[in-house]
């Protein structure tokens, strides 16, 4: 999860993220575990990120297909949902940060995050500004469906807010071209390449390698350091396979 977050940061994509670092946690001088210390993906987190009061943040989240209003101007969220249902493109373009939404869908579909888009969705606005989408919970990325196209990953069979929003906008030729151009730009520049991801994973591995035995002794998970390293290898191998496939998959979207 952290490695994919660090990848998104390093690419310079127009995204809001839950920033974090791997941490070794002790409580009362006793080892508690290897945890990720993260910023929050809620109204408190967005208020802190933008240095505003929480009441200025309008935020909704989606968990297992259900959209939950969490903070701020609920009428504005209602209006956005209604515009998606009506495919009111003019309203959607005015209410949504399009560049952010494109980078959001490009990144999530590139890494084949199967815990998305029907869950793990949060979007927010500060005051009257446009809605932006938050990247978080990426631990299910690139384990399955790596041979599917980005569009197929977004347009899943289960009805959900993100798929409906994307498909409504994708009917617009200008949005569609922006989406395809952004994908091709990232591919041409190699900003999401497996070489970059491998370096990120290795850096995160080295941050906790000396303490992994403490985790094994306390939780028996993983059972051995070798088992842990094999799982890390799977992570990088699956990303490399996706990286080799993605160019043809994006080309076929056109």
PDB file of C-alpha atoms in Angstrom:
ATOM      1  CA  UNK A   1       0.000   0.000   0.000  1.00  0.00           C
ATOM      2  CA  UNK A   2       2.727   2.471   0.957  1.00  0.00           C
ATOM      3  CA  UNK A   3       4.862   1.541  -2.042  1.00  0.00           C
ATOM      4  CA  UNK A   4       2.011   2.318  -4.435  1.00  0.00           C
ATOM      5  CA  UNK A   5       1.372   5.572  -2.576  1.00  0.00           C
ATOM      6  CA  UNK A   6       5.034   6.510  -2.908  1.00  0.00           C
ATOM      7  CA  UNK A   7       4.837   5.678  -6.624  1.00  0.00           C
ATOM      8  CA  UNK A   8       1.911   8.082  -7.050  1.00  0.00           C
ATOM      9  CA  UNK A   9       3.851  10.790  -5.210  1.00  0.00           C
ATOM     10  CA  UNK A  10       7.004  10.265  -7.261  1.00  0.00           C
ATOM     11  CA  UNK A  11       5.147  10.527 -10.581  1.00  0.00           C
ATOM     12  CA  UNK A  12       3.866  13.972  -9.644  1.00  0.00           C
ATOM     13  CA  UNK A  13       0.273  13.066 -10.470  1.00  0.00           C
ATOM     14  CA  UNK A  14      -2.442  15.538  -9.481  1.00  0.00           C
ATOM     15  CA  UNK A  15      -3.682  13.471  -6.556  1.00  0.00           C
ATOM     16  CA  UNK A  16      -4.590  13.724  -2.892  1.00  0.00           C
ATOM     17  CA  UNK A  17      -3.083  10.863  -0.925  1.00  0.00           C
ATOM     18  CA  UNK A  18      -2.755   9.387   2.531  1.00  0.00           C
ATOM     19  CA  UNK A  19       0.923  10.128   3.024  1.00  0.00           C
ATOM     20  CA  UNK A  20       2.861   7.774   5.245  1.00  0.00           C
ATOM     21  CA  UNK A  21       5.977   5.871   6.219  1.00  0.00           C
ATOM     22  CA  UNK A  22       6.601   2.371   7.620  1.00  0.00           C
ATOM     23  CA  UNK A  23       7.117   2.532  11.378  1.00  0.00           C
ATOM     24  CA  UNK A  24       8.381   0.244  14.125  1.00  0.00           C
ATOM     25  CA  UNK A  25       6.022   0.646  17.081  1.00  0.00           C
ATOM     26  CA  UNK A  26       6.865  -0.021  20.737  1.00  0.00           C
ATOM     27  CA  UNK A  27       4.383   0.413  23.599  1.00  0.00           C
ATOM     28  CA  UNK A  28       5.787   0.561  27.137  1.00  0.00           C
ATOM     29  CA  UNK A  29       9.144  -0.523  25.703  1.00  0.00           C
ATOM     30  CA  UNK A  30       7.614  -3.697  24.234  1.00  0.00           C
ATOM     31  CA  UNK A  31       7.455  -4.377  20.516  1.00  0.00           C
ATOM     32  CA  UNK A  32       3.908  -3.905  19.215  1.00  0.00           C
ATOM     33  CA  UNK A  33       4.323  -4.296  15.470  1.00  0.00           C
ATOM     34  CA  UNK A  34       5.383  -2.970  12.103  1.00  0.00           C
ATOM     35  CA  UNK A  35       2.758  -0.391  11.162  1.00  0.00           C
ATOM     36  CA  UNK A  36       2.244   2.273   8.549  1.00  0.00           C
ATOM     37  CA  UNK A  37       1.987   5.746  10.037  1.00  0.00           C
ATOM     38  CA  UNK A  38      -0.485   7.560   7.773  1.00  0.00           C
ATOM     39  CA  UNK A  39      -2.261  10.848   7.356  1.00  0.00           C
ATOM     40  CA  UNK A  40      -6.059  10.701   7.512  1.00  0.00           C
ATOM     41  CA  UNK A  41      -8.349  10.371   4.484  1.00  0.00           C
ATOM     42  CA  UNK A  42     -11.314  11.940   6.267  1.00  0.00           C
ATOM     43  CA  UNK A  43     -12.579  15.490   6.803  1.00  0.00           C
ATOM     44  CA  UNK A  44      -9.991  16.062   9.542  1.00  0.00           C
ATOM     45  CA  UNK A  45      -7.216  14.985   7.221  1.00  0.00           C
ATOM     46  CA  UNK A  46      -8.379  17.158   4.324  1.00  0.00           C
ATOM     47  CA  UNK A  47      -8.865  20.147   6.633  1.00  0.00           C
ATOM     48  CA  UNK A  48      -5.316  19.722   7.903  1.00  0.00           C
ATOM     49  CA  UNK A  49      -3.915  19.248   4.405  1.00  0.00           C
ATOM     50  CA  UNK A  50      -5.499  22.474   3.192  1.00  0.00           C
ATOM     51  CA  UNK A  51      -5.155  24.354   6.499  1.00  0.00           C
ATOM     52  CA  UNK A  52      -8.863  25.107   6.826  1.00  0.00           C
ATOM     53  CA  UNK A  53     -11.506  24.369   9.446  1.00  0.00           C
ATOM     54  CA  UNK A  54     -13.269  21.016   9.260  1.00  0.00           C
ATOM     55  CA  UNK A  55     -16.639  22.699   8.667  1.00  0.00           C
ATOM     56  CA  UNK A  56     -15.326  23.979   5.331  1.00  0.00           C
ATOM     57  CA  UNK A  57     -14.820  20.419   4.055  1.00  0.00           C
ATOM     58  CA  UNK A  58     -17.597  18.577   2.199  1.00  0.00           C
ATOM     59  CA  UNK A  59     -16.763  14.885   2.033  1.00  0.00           C
ATOM     60  CA  UNK A  60     -18.453  11.621   1.051  1.00  0.00           C
ATOM     61  CA  UNK A  61     -17.160   8.073   0.928  1.00  0.00           C
ATOM     62  CA  UNK A  62     -18.255   4.827  -0.689  1.00  0.00           C
ATOM     63  CA  UNK A  63     -17.910   1.441   0.983  1.00  0.00           C
ATOM     64  CA  UNK A  64     -19.239  -1.685  -0.727  1.00  0.00           C
ATOM     65  CA  UNK A  65     -21.300   0.292  -3.249  1.00  0.00           C
ATOM     66  CA  UNK A  66     -23.029   2.517  -0.682  1.00  0.00           C
ATOM     67  CA  UNK A  67     -22.352   6.247  -0.768  1.00  0.00           C
ATOM     68  CA  UNK A  68     -22.133   7.744   2.717  1.00  0.00           C
ATOM     69  CA  UNK A  69     -22.199  11.486   3.364  1.00  0.00           C
ATOM     70  CA  UNK A  70     -19.676  12.310   6.076  1.00  0.00           C
ATOM     71  CA  UNK A  71     -19.219  16.062   6.377  1.00  0.00           C
ATOM     72  CA  UNK A  72     -20.179  19.456   5.021  1.00  0.00           C
ATOM     73  CA  UNK A  73     -22.756  20.444   2.414  1.00  0.00           C
ATOM     74  CA  UNK A  74     -24.877  17.331   1.855  1.00  0.00           C
ATOM     75  CA  UNK A  75     -27.099  19.144  -0.660  1.00  0.00           C
ATOM     76  CA  UNK A  76     -24.084  19.675  -2.855  1.00  0.00           C
ATOM     77  CA  UNK A  77     -23.299  15.950  -2.774  1.00  0.00           C
ATOM     78  CA  UNK A  78     -26.942  15.208  -3.623  1.00  0.00           C
ATOM     79  CA  UNK A  79     -26.711  17.530  -6.616  1.00  0.00           C
ATOM     80  CA  UNK A  80     -23.539  15.818  -7.809  1.00  0.00           C
ATOM     81  CA  UNK A  81     -25.085  12.355  -7.543  1.00  0.00           C
ATOM     82  CA  UNK A  82     -28.175  13.578  -9.383  1.00  0.00           C
ATOM     83  CA  UNK A  83     -26.028  15.071 -12.163  1.00  0.00           C
ATOM     84  CA  UNK A  84     -24.269  11.724 -12.626  1.00  0.00           C
ATOM     85  CA  UNK A  85     -27.611   9.948 -12.937  1.00  0.00           C
ATOM     86  CA  UNK A  86     -28.802  12.520 -15.504  1.00  0.00           C
ATOM     87  CA  UNK A  87     -25.420  12.594 -17.283  1.00  0.00           C
ATOM     88  CA  UNK A  88     -25.392  16.364 -16.992  1.00  0.00           C
ATOM     89  CA  UNK A  89     -21.891  16.852 -18.389  1.00  0.00           C
ATOM     90  CA  UNK A  90     -21.857  20.631 -18.091  1.00  0.00           C
ATOM     91  CA  UNK A  91     -22.668  20.412 -14.384  1.00  0.00           C
ATOM     92  CA  UNK A  92     -20.141  17.634 -13.779  1.00  0.00           C
ATOM     93  CA  UNK A  93     -17.341  19.494 -15.533  1.00  0.00           C
ATOM     94  CA  UNK A  94     -18.097  22.547 -13.424  1.00  0.00           C
ATOM     95  CA  UNK A  95     -18.229  20.643 -10.119  1.00  0.00           C
ATOM     96  CA  UNK A  96     -15.369  18.169 -10.542  1.00  0.00           C
ATOM     97  CA  UNK A  97     -11.644  18.828 -10.797  1.00  0.00           C
ATOM     98  CA  UNK A  98     -11.262  17.054 -14.135  1.00  0.00           C
ATOM     99  CA  UNK A  99      -7.455  16.853 -14.116  1.00  0.00           C
ATOM    100  CA  UNK A 100      -7.530  15.297 -10.663  1.00  0.00           C
ATOM    101  CA  UNK A 101     -10.262  12.828 -11.671  1.00  0.00           C
ATOM    102  CA  UNK A 102      -8.329  11.766 -14.760  1.00  0.00           C
ATOM    103  CA  UNK A 103      -5.120  11.173 -12.797  1.00  0.00           C
ATOM    104  CA  UNK A 104      -7.175   9.367 -10.138  1.00  0.00           C
ATOM    105  CA  UNK A 105      -8.760   6.950 -12.621  1.00  0.00           C
ATOM    106  CA  UNK A 106      -5.555   6.523 -14.610  1.00  0.00           C
ATOM    107  CA  UNK A 107      -3.546   5.544 -11.547  1.00  0.00           C
ATOM    108  CA  UNK A 108      -6.164   3.259  -9.988  1.00  0.00           C
ATOM    109  CA  UNK A 109      -6.734   1.435 -13.273  1.00  0.00           C
ATOM    110  CA  UNK A 110      -3.023   1.242 -14.101  1.00  0.00           C
ATOM    111  CA  UNK A 111      -2.307  -0.605 -10.846  1.00  0.00           C
ATOM    112  CA  UNK A 112      -5.493  -2.714 -11.148  1.00  0.00           C
ATOM    113  CA  UNK A 113      -6.805  -1.851  -7.711  1.00  0.00           C
ATOM    114  CA  UNK A 114      -9.556  -4.467  -7.323  1.00  0.00           C
ATOM    115  CA  UNK A 115     -10.784  -2.878  -4.070  1.00  0.00           C
ATOM    116  CA  UNK A 116     -12.013  -0.026  -6.284  1.00  0.00           C
ATOM    117  CA  UNK A 117     -14.149   1.569  -7.789  1.00  0.00           C
ATOM    118  CA  UNK A 118     -17.127   0.020  -5.962  1.00  0.00           C
ATOM    119  CA  UNK A 119     -15.501   0.633  -2.582  1.00  0.00           C
ATOM    120  CA  UNK A 120     -12.670   2.615  -0.972  1.00  0.00           C
ATOM    121  CA  UNK A 121     -13.798   5.856  -2.596  1.00  0.00           C
ATOM    122  CA  UNK A 122     -13.614   9.287  -0.974  1.00  0.00           C
ATOM    123  CA  UNK A 123     -14.129  12.652  -2.578  1.00  0.00           C
ATOM    124  CA  UNK A 124     -14.219  16.113  -1.058  1.00  0.00           C
ATOM    125  CA  UNK A 125     -14.403  19.835  -1.730  1.00  0.00           C
ATOM    126  CA  UNK A 126     -13.102  22.803   0.246  1.00  0.00           C
ATOM    127  CA  UNK A 127     -15.783  25.494   0.409  1.00  0.00           C
ATOM    128  CA  UNK A 128     -17.107  26.148  -3.094  1.00  0.00           C
ATOM    129  CA  UNK A 129     -14.112  24.589  -4.828  1.00  0.00           C
ATOM    130  CA  UNK A 130     -14.402  21.615  -7.143  1.00  0.00           C
ATOM    131  CA  UNK A 131     -14.603  18.037  -5.886  1.00  0.00           C
ATOM    132  CA  UNK A 132     -11.366  16.066  -5.755  1.00  0.00           C
ATOM    133  CA  UNK A 133     -10.761  12.348  -5.219  1.00  0.00           C
ATOM    134  CA  UNK A 134      -8.505  10.742  -2.631  1.00  0.00           C
ATOM    135  CA  UNK A 135      -6.159   7.794  -3.281  1.00  0.00           C
ATOM    136  CA  UNK A 136      -5.952   5.326  -0.382  1.00  0.00           C
ATOM    137  CA  UNK A 137      -6.080   1.590   0.495  1.00  0.00           C
ATOM    138  CA  UNK A 138      -3.964   0.180  -2.328  1.00  0.00           C
ATOM    139  CA  UNK A 139      -2.998  -3.169  -0.790  1.00  0.00           C
ATOM    140  CA  UNK A 140      -5.092  -5.154  -3.320  1.00  0.00           C
ATOM    141  CA  UNK A 141      -3.344  -3.666  -6.363  1.00  0.00           C
ATOM    142  CA  UNK A 142      -1.948  -5.809  -9.180  1.00  0.00           C
ATOM    143  CA  UNK A 143      -2.786  -9.205  -7.704  1.00  0.00           C
ATOM    144  CA  UNK A 144      -5.534 -10.146 -10.160  1.00  0.00           C
ATOM    145  CA  UNK A 145      -7.062  -8.800 -13.388  1.00  0.00           C
ATOM    146  CA  UNK A 146      -3.707  -7.462 -14.591  1.00  0.00           C
ATOM    147  CA  UNK A 147      -4.570  -8.434 -18.179  1.00  0.00           C
ATOM    148  CA  UNK A 148      -7.737  -6.332 -18.255  1.00  0.00           C
ATOM    149  CA  UNK A 149      -7.861  -2.931 -19.926  1.00  0.00           C
ATOM    150  CA  UNK A 150      -8.185   0.250 -17.855  1.00  0.00           C
ATOM    151  CA  UNK A 151     -11.714   0.819 -19.139  1.00  0.00           C
ATOM    152  CA  UNK A 152     -12.776  -2.709 -18.159  1.00  0.00           C
ATOM    153  CA  UNK A 153     -11.412  -2.173 -14.658  1.00  0.00           C
ATOM    154  CA  UNK A 154     -13.371   1.059 -14.229  1.00  0.00           C
ATOM    155  CA  UNK A 155     -16.539  -0.208 -15.928  1.00  0.00           C
ATOM    156  CA  UNK A 156     -17.202  -3.128 -13.602  1.00  0.00           C
ATOM    157  CA  UNK A 157     -20.530  -4.968 -13.649  1.00  0.00           C
ATOM    158  CA  UNK A 158     -21.678  -3.675 -10.258  1.00  0.00           C
ATOM    159  CA  UNK A 159     -23.280  -0.241 -10.375  1.00  0.00           C
ATOM    160  CA  UNK A 160     -21.307   2.356  -8.421  1.00  0.00           C
ATOM    161  CA  UNK A 161     -20.766   6.101  -8.299  1.00  0.00           C
ATOM    162  CA  UNK A 162     -17.248   6.189  -9.766  1.00  0.00           C
ATOM    163  CA  UNK A 163     -18.013   3.949 -12.739  1.00  0.00           C
ATOM    164  CA  UNK A 164     -21.184   5.889 -13.484  1.00  0.00           C
ATOM    165  CA  UNK A 165     -19.348   9.204 -13.226  1.00  0.00           C
ATOM    166  CA  UNK A 166     -16.456   8.090 -15.424  1.00  0.00           C
ATOM    167  CA  UNK A 167     -18.673   6.561 -18.116  1.00  0.00           C
ATOM    168  CA  UNK A 168     -20.839   9.675 -18.228  1.00  0.00           C
ATOM    169  CA  UNK A 169     -17.758  11.855 -18.766  1.00  0.00           C
ATOM    170  CA  UNK A 170     -16.196   9.362 -21.193  1.00  0.00           C
ATOM    171  CA  UNK A 171     -19.063   9.974 -23.596  1.00  0.00           C
ATOM    172  CA  UNK A 172     -17.653  13.484 -24.035  1.00  0.00           C
ATOM    173  CA  UNK A 173     -15.006  13.495 -26.776  1.00  0.00           C
ATOM    174  CA  UNK A 174     -12.892  16.165 -25.057  1.00  0.00           C
ATOM    175  CA  UNK A 175     -12.752  14.285 -21.746  1.00  0.00           C
ATOM    176  CA  UNK A 176     -12.052  11.008 -23.549  1.00  0.00           C
ATOM    177  CA  UNK A 177      -9.119  12.548 -25.399  1.00  0.00           C
ATOM    178  CA  UNK A 178      -7.728  14.078 -22.211  1.00  0.00           C
ATOM    179  CA  UNK A 179      -7.915  10.680 -20.499  1.00  0.00           C
ATOM    180  CA  UNK A 180      -6.190   8.845 -23.367  1.00  0.00           C
ATOM    181  CA  UNK A 181      -3.557  11.557 -23.772  1.00  0.00           C
ATOM    182  CA  UNK A 182      -2.731  11.432 -20.070  1.00  0.00           C
ATOM    183  CA  UNK A 183      -2.341   7.663 -20.148  1.00  0.00           C
ATOM    184  CA  UNK A 184      -0.062   7.821 -23.179  1.00  0.00           C
ATOM    185  CA  UNK A 185       1.961  10.652 -21.650  1.00  0.00           C
ATOM    186  CA  UNK A 186       2.687   8.616 -18.531  1.00  0.00           C
ATOM    187  CA  UNK A 187       3.589   5.573 -20.625  1.00  0.00           C
ATOM    188  CA  UNK A 188       5.909   7.543 -22.899  1.00  0.00           C
ATOM    189  CA  UNK A 189       7.654   9.210 -19.967  1.00  0.00           C
ATOM    190  CA  UNK A 190       7.965   5.908 -18.079  1.00  0.00           C
ATOM    191  CA  UNK A 191       6.758   7.499 -14.852  1.00  0.00           C
ATOM    192  CA  UNK A 192       4.931   4.331 -13.778  1.00  0.00           C
ATOM    193  CA  UNK A 193       7.601   1.859 -14.919  1.00  0.00           C
ATOM    194  CA  UNK A 194       8.508  -1.292 -13.022  1.00  0.00           C
ATOM    195  CA  UNK A 195      12.081  -0.003 -12.545  1.00  0.00           C
ATOM    196  CA  UNK A 196      10.779   2.965 -10.559  1.00  0.00           C
ATOM    197  CA  UNK A 197       8.406   0.767  -8.562  1.00  0.00           C
ATOM    198  CA  UNK A 198      11.139  -1.792  -7.807  1.00  0.00           C
ATOM    199  CA  UNK A 199      13.345   0.937  -6.344  1.00  0.00           C
ATOM    200  CA  UNK A 200      10.493   2.172  -4.137  1.00  0.00           C
ATOM    201  CA  UNK A 201       9.718  -1.343  -2.863  1.00  0.00           C
ATOM    202  CA  UNK A 202      13.395  -1.990  -2.112  1.00  0.00           C
ATOM    203  CA  UNK A 203      13.693   1.273  -0.183  1.00  0.00           C
ATOM    204  CA  UNK A 204      10.636   0.427   1.931  1.00  0.00           C
ATOM    205  CA  UNK A 205      11.923  -3.110   2.480  1.00  0.00           C
ATOM    206  CA  UNK A 206      15.224  -1.848   3.813  1.00  0.00           C
ATOM    207  CA  UNK A 207      13.453   0.485   6.269  1.00  0.00           C
ATOM    208  CA  UNK A 208      11.972  -2.479   8.180  1.00  0.00           C
ATOM    209  CA  UNK A 209      14.270  -5.370   7.277  1.00  0.00           C
ATOM    210  CA  UNK A 210      16.241  -5.274  10.515  1.00  0.00           C
ATOM    211  CA  UNK A 211      13.002  -5.484  12.543  1.00  0.00           C
ATOM    212  CA  UNK A 212      11.126  -8.137  10.552  1.00  0.00           C
ATOM    213  CA  UNK A 213      12.305 -10.863  12.946  1.00  0.00           C
ATOM    214  CA  UNK A 214      10.506  -9.079  15.796  1.00  0.00           C
ATOM    215  CA  UNK A 215       7.274  -9.298  13.832  1.00  0.00           C
ATOM    216  CA  UNK A 216       7.854 -12.981  13.064  1.00  0.00           C
ATOM    217  CA  UNK A 217       8.519 -13.791  16.705  1.00  0.00           C
ATOM    218  CA  UNK A 218       5.404 -12.003  17.966  1.00  0.00           C
ATOM    219  CA  UNK A 219       2.821 -12.760  15.280  1.00  0.00           C
ATOM    220  CA  UNK A 220       4.306 -15.664  13.319  1.00  0.00           C
ATOM    221  CA  UNK A 221       3.404 -13.660  10.201  1.00  0.00           C
ATOM    222  CA  UNK A 222       5.261 -14.087   7.987  1.00  0.00           C
ATOM    223  CA  UNK A 223       6.628 -17.376   9.289  1.00  0.00           C
ATOM    224  CA  UNK A 224      10.160 -16.738   8.037  1.00  0.00           C
ATOM    225  CA  UNK A 225      12.141 -13.902   6.514  1.00  0.00           C
ATOM    226  CA  UNK A 226      12.481 -15.953   3.319  1.00  0.00           C
ATOM    227  CA  UNK A 227       8.686 -16.169   3.064  1.00  0.00           C
ATOM    228  CA  UNK A 228       8.484 -12.392   3.469  1.00  0.00           C
ATOM    229  CA  UNK A 229      11.057 -11.809   0.720  1.00  0.00           C
ATOM    230  CA  UNK A 230       9.185 -14.172  -1.615  1.00  0.00           C
ATOM    231  CA  UNK A 231       6.008 -12.133  -1.106  1.00  0.00           C
ATOM    232  CA  UNK A 232       7.933  -8.954  -1.889  1.00  0.00           C
ATOM    233  CA  UNK A 233       9.186 -10.608  -5.096  1.00  0.00           C
ATOM    234  CA  UNK A 234       5.589 -11.428  -6.063  1.00  0.00           C
ATOM    235  CA  UNK A 235       4.679  -7.784  -5.604  1.00  0.00           C
ATOM    236  CA  UNK A 236       7.345  -6.573  -8.000  1.00  0.00           C
ATOM    237  CA  UNK A 237       6.801  -9.400 -10.493  1.00  0.00           C
ATOM    238  CA  UNK A 238       3.087  -8.674 -10.820  1.00  0.00           C
ATOM    239  CA  UNK A 239       3.796  -4.977 -11.347  1.00  0.00           C
ATOM    240  CA  UNK A 240       6.370  -5.816 -14.006  1.00  0.00           C
ATOM    241  CA  UNK A 241       3.857  -8.027 -15.841  1.00  0.00           C
ATOM    242  CA  UNK A 242       1.245  -5.264 -15.756  1.00  0.00           C
ATOM    243  CA  UNK A 243       3.865  -2.774 -16.932  1.00  0.00           C
ATOM    244  CA  UNK A 244       4.618  -4.943 -19.972  1.00  0.00           C
ATOM    245  CA  UNK A 245       0.931  -5.322 -20.846  1.00  0.00           C
ATOM    246  CA  UNK A 246      -0.413  -1.838 -20.280  1.00  0.00           C
ATOM    247  CA  UNK A 247       0.808  -0.211 -23.511  1.00  0.00           C
ATOM    248  CA  UNK A 248      -1.183  -2.532 -25.772  1.00  0.00           C
ATOM    249  CA  UNK A 249      -4.202  -2.361 -23.485  1.00  0.00           C
ATOM    250  CA  UNK A 250      -4.250   1.442 -23.634  1.00  0.00           C
ATOM    251  CA  UNK A 251      -3.734   1.422 -27.403  1.00  0.00           C
ATOM    252  CA  UNK A 252      -6.791  -0.821 -27.814  1.00  0.00           C
ATOM    253  CA  UNK A 253      -8.919   1.664 -25.843  1.00  0.00           C
ATOM    254  CA  UNK A 254      -8.561   4.121 -28.705  1.00  0.00           C
TER     255      UNK A 254
END
